[in-house]
mmCIF file of C-alpha atoms in Angstrom:
data_model
loop_
_atom_site.group_PDB
_atom_site.id
_atom_site.type_symbol
_atom_site.label_atom_id
_atom_site.label_comp_id
_atom_site.label_asym_id
_atom_site.label_seq_id
_atom_site.Cartn_x
_atom_site.Cartn_y
_atom_site.Cartn_z
ATOM 1 C CA THR J 1 74.161 13.897 54.480
ATOM 2 C CA LEU J 2 73.617 15.093 50.915
ATOM 3 C CA SER J 3 69.970 13.993 50.711
ATOM 4 C CA TRP J 4 68.641 17.562 50.568
ATOM 5 C CA VAL J 5 70.955 18.285 47.609
ATOM 6 C CA ILE J 6 69.477 15.254 45.811
ATOM 7 C CA PHE J 7 65.927 16.450 46.539
ATOM 8 C CA LEU J 8 66.806 20.008 45.493
ATOM 9 C CA THR J 9 68.365 18.804 42.233
ATOM 10 C CA SER J 10 65.442 16.579 41.297
ATOM 11 C CA GLY J 11 63.017 19.326 42.321
ATOM 12 C CA ILE J 12 64.768 21.821 40.022
ATOM 13 C CA VAL J 13 64.814 19.307 37.140
ATOM 14 C CA PHE J 14 61.096 18.622 37.738
ATOM 15 C CA ILE J 15 60.202 22.340 37.699
ATOM 16 C CA LEU J 16 62.362 22.730 34.573
ATOM 17 C CA ALA J 17 60.422 19.884 32.923
ATOM 18 C CA GLY J 18 57.165 21.707 33.729
ATOM 19 C CA LEU J 19 58.476 24.964 32.244
ATOM 20 C CA ILE J 20 59.719 23.206 29.091
ATOM 21 C CA LEU J 21 56.366 21.430 28.728
ATOM 22 C CA ALA J 22 54.587 24.781 29.104
ATOM 23 C CA ALA J 23 56.876 26.325 26.467
ATOM 24 C CA ALA J 24 56.184 23.415 24.088
ATOM 25 C CA ILE J 25 52.401 23.762 24.538
ATOM 26 C CA GLY J 26 52.516 27.561 24.262
ATOM 27 C CA MET J 27 54.573 27.403 21.074
ATOM 28 C CA TRP J 28 52.354 24.691 19.583
ATOM 29 C CA ILE J 29 49.181 26.753 20.041
ATOM 30 C CA GLY J 30 50.956 29.950 18.930
ATOM 31 C CA ALA J 31 50.420 31.825 22.198
ATOM 32 C CA THR J 32 52.431 35.020 22.671
ATOM 33 C CA TRP J 33 53.540 33.847 26.139
ATOM 34 C CA GLY J 34 54.816 30.671 24.450
ATOM 35 C CA TRP J 35 57.198 32.780 22.360
ATOM 36 C CA TRP J 36 58.420 34.599 25.473
ATOM 37 C CA LEU J 37 58.898 31.402 27.466
ATOM 38 C CA GLY J 38 60.693 29.551 24.657
ATOM 39 C CA THR J 39 62.845 32.465 23.509
ATOM 40 C CA THR J 40 63.808 33.351 27.100
ATOM 41 C CA GLY J 41 64.884 29.742 27.627
ATOM 42 C CA TYR J 42 67.159 29.724 24.582
ATOM 43 C CA ALA J 43 68.507 33.234 25.314
ATOM 44 C CA PHE J 44 69.238 32.119 28.902
ATOM 45 C CA SER J 45 71.132 29.140 27.476
ATOM 46 C CA VAL J 46 73.279 31.526 25.384
ATOM 47 C CA VAL J 47 74.072 33.662 28.446
ATOM 48 C CA LEU J 48 74.771 30.632 30.703
ATOM 49 C CA ASN J 49 77.146 29.021 28.200
ATOM 50 C CA VAL J 50 79.003 32.244 27.335
ATOM 51 C CA ALA J 51 79.335 32.938 31.081
ATOM 52 C CA GLY J 52 80.562 29.345 31.540
ATOM 53 C CA MET J 53 83.330 29.910 28.981
ATOM 54 C CA MET J 54 84.325 33.191 30.647
ATOM 55 C CA ILE J 55 84.354 31.607 34.114
ATOM 56 C CA VAL J 56 86.580 28.717 32.938
ATOM 57 C CA THR J 57 88.904 31.221 31.216
ATOM 58 C CA VAL J 58 89.354 33.153 34.481
ATOM 59 C CA MET J 59 89.160 30.369 37.100
ATOM 60 C CA ASN J 60 90.754 27.349 35.387
ATOM 61 C CA PRO J 61 92.828 28.463 32.375
ATOM 62 C CA GLN J 62 94.422 25.071 31.661
ATOM 63 C CA ALA J 63 94.537 23.988 28.030
ATOM 64 C CA GLU J 64 92.439 20.864 28.636
ATOM 65 C CA ALA J 65 89.662 22.598 30.606
ATOM 66 C CA LEU J 66 89.646 25.512 28.184
ATOM 67 C CA SER J 67 89.336 23.448 25.003
ATOM 68 C CA SER J 68 86.668 21.186 26.523
ATOM 69 C CA SER J 69 84.629 24.184 27.736
ATOM 70 C CA TYR J 70 85.022 26.113 24.493
ATOM 71 C CA ILE J 71 83.830 23.127 22.435
ATOM 72 C CA LYS J 72 80.961 22.136 24.768
ATOM 73 C CA ASN J 73 79.673 25.561 25.855
ATOM 74 C CA GLY J 74 80.576 27.204 22.557
ATOM 75 C CA THR J 75 78.508 24.697 20.558
ATOM 76 C CA ARG J 76 75.540 25.035 22.929
ATOM 77 C CA ALA J 77 75.668 28.856 22.885
ATOM 78 C CA PHE J 78 75.977 28.867 19.076
ATOM 79 C CA ILE J 79 72.989 26.541 18.520
ATOM 80 C CA ALA J 80 70.829 28.366 21.099
ATOM 81 C CA GLY J 81 71.825 31.669 19.478
ATOM 82 C CA LEU J 82 70.759 30.383 16.050
ATOM 83 C CA ILE J 83 67.385 29.319 17.517
ATOM 84 C CA VAL J 84 66.882 32.780 19.093
ATOM 85 C CA LEU J 85 67.721 34.296 15.699
ATOM 86 C CA TYR J 86 65.150 31.998 14.062
ATOM 87 C CA LEU J 87 62.486 32.990 16.619
ATOM 88 C CA PHE J 88 63.010 36.620 15.533
ATOM 89 C CA GLN J 89 62.096 35.857 11.884
ATOM 90 C CA ASP J 90 59.094 37.769 10.522
ATOM 91 C CA ASN J 91 56.922 34.692 9.837
ATOM 92 C CA VAL J 92 57.585 33.325 13.347
ATOM 93 C CA LEU J 93 56.750 36.674 14.987
ATOM 94 C CA ALA J 94 53.569 36.869 12.888
ATOM 95 C CA TYR J 95 52.584 33.341 14.037
ATOM 96 C CA PHE J 96 52.945 34.445 17.673
ATOM 97 C CA ARG J 97 51.075 37.725 16.953
ATOM 98 C CA LEU J 98 54.159 39.794 17.821
ATOM 99 C CA GLN J 99 54.500 41.523 14.428
ATOM 100 C CA ASN J 100 53.462 44.885 15.915
ATOM 101 C CA TRP J 101 56.510 44.916 18.191
ATOM 102 C CA SER J 102 59.736 46.368 16.808
ATOM 103 C CA LYS J 103 62.573 43.839 16.923
ATOM 104 C CA GLY J 104 64.704 46.280 18.903
ATOM 105 C CA LYS J 105 62.066 46.529 21.630
ATOM 106 C CA LEU J 106 61.562 42.735 21.657
ATOM 107 C CA PHE J 107 65.319 42.209 21.960
ATOM 108 C CA GLY J 108 65.634 44.849 24.691
ATOM 109 C CA VAL J 109 62.902 43.279 26.840
ATOM 110 C CA LEU J 110 64.338 39.805 26.185
ATOM 111 C CA ALA J 111 67.842 40.943 27.189
ATOM 112 C CA GLY J 112 66.458 42.514 30.379
ATOM 113 C CA ILE J 113 64.570 39.353 31.395
ATOM 114 C CA THR J 114 67.522 37.094 30.520
ATOM 115 C CA LEU J 115 70.158 39.119 32.373
ATOM 116 C CA GLY J 116 67.811 39.430 35.372
ATOM 117 C CA LEU J 117 67.405 35.638 35.350
ATOM 118 C CA TYR J 118 71.186 35.226 35.172
ATOM 119 C CA ALA J 119 71.645 37.538 38.177
ATOM 120 C CA ALA J 120 69.089 35.472 40.148
ATOM 121 C CA HIS J 121 70.771 32.231 39.010
ATOM 122 C CA PHE J 122 74.180 33.573 40.080
ATOM 123 C CA LEU J 123 72.878 34.502 43.547
ATOM 124 C CA ILE J 124 71.153 31.115 44.039
ATOM 125 C CA VAL J 125 74.304 29.227 42.991
ATOM 126 C CA GLN J 126 76.357 31.300 45.466
ATOM 127 C CA ILE J 127 73.879 30.554 48.293
ATOM 128 C CA VAL J 128 73.738 26.809 47.542
ATOM 129 C CA PHE J 129 77.562 26.558 47.361
ATOM 130 C CA ALA J 130 77.937 28.545 50.578
ATOM 131 C CA ALA J 131 75.426 26.195 52.264
ATOM 132 C CA LEU J 132 77.327 23.164 50.931
ATOM 133 C CA VAL J 133 80.683 24.432 52.216
ATOM 134 C CA VAL J 134 79.243 25.179 55.683
ATOM 135 C CA VAL P 1 48.832 32.415 10.298
ATOM 136 C CA LYS P 2 50.106 28.898 9.574
ATOM 137 C CA ARG P 3 52.527 27.362 12.099
ATOM 138 C CA PRO P 4 56.115 27.684 10.758
ATOM 139 C CA ILE P 5 57.896 24.337 10.249
ATOM 140 C CA GLY P 6 60.773 25.410 12.514
ATOM 141 C CA VAL P 7 58.360 25.985 15.403
ATOM 142 C CA SER P 8 56.966 22.459 14.956
ATOM 143 C CA ILE P 9 60.515 21.041 15.047
ATOM 144 C CA LEU P 10 61.306 23.049 18.203
ATOM 145 C CA VAL P 11 58.117 21.777 19.885
ATOM 146 C CA VAL P 12 59.144 18.160 19.144
ATOM 147 C CA LEU P 13 62.641 18.803 20.545
ATOM 148 C CA LEU P 14 61.158 20.445 23.657
ATOM 149 C CA GLY P 15 58.863 17.428 24.123
ATOM 150 C CA ILE P 16 61.860 15.064 23.989
ATOM 151 C CA THR P 17 63.635 17.305 26.548
ATOM 152 C CA VAL P 18 60.636 17.051 28.918
ATOM 153 C CA LEU P 19 60.779 13.236 28.739
ATOM 154 C CA LEU P 20 64.557 13.324 29.399
ATOM 155 C CA CYS P 21 64.035 15.599 32.436
ATOM 156 C CA ILE P 22 61.430 13.245 33.925
ATOM 157 C CA PHE P 23 63.746 10.273 33.239
ATOM 158 C CA ILE P 24 66.600 12.085 35.057
ATOM 159 C CA CYS P 25 64.254 12.963 37.959
ATOM 160 C CA VAL P 26 63.169 9.345 38.414
ATOM 161 C CA ASN P 27 66.803 8.195 38.230
ATOM 162 C CA ILE P 28 68.043 10.735 40.797
ATOM 163 C CA LEU P 29 65.331 9.758 43.290
ATOM 164 C CA SER P 30 65.635 5.965 42.859
#
């Protein structure tokens, strides 16, 4: 039966809802952790969607799949990228009390967290698919 | 420091996303 997949999916969506709610509250009150949570989320979206386009290009390079993925994932990555760019503006960083950080250092830490998250995501997806196949 | 307008817009969008997630959760489980 697939019931555990249904529970897992809804559990992940529920945890995601909690994280997004936390990011919304943190950003509303101007907490520094709110900036990190929100910016990591959007940066992760950029990485996921760019990786999605690359995976389709390698695994399923048919015109239809390619154009659909490039439009869908490309738009998402572009919008999320613009939001990350906005969150690096001086007035936004000042609001989150991050003006003492250099942007290079902020970006470096953000890239480290995001790529680490992607590695963890990749591993989890592999494990879940392996479990589904078995 | 005053809250930038873009941050307020993002917070509203995030709030809508939370509601959507809960809606999806309820739908998956029912």
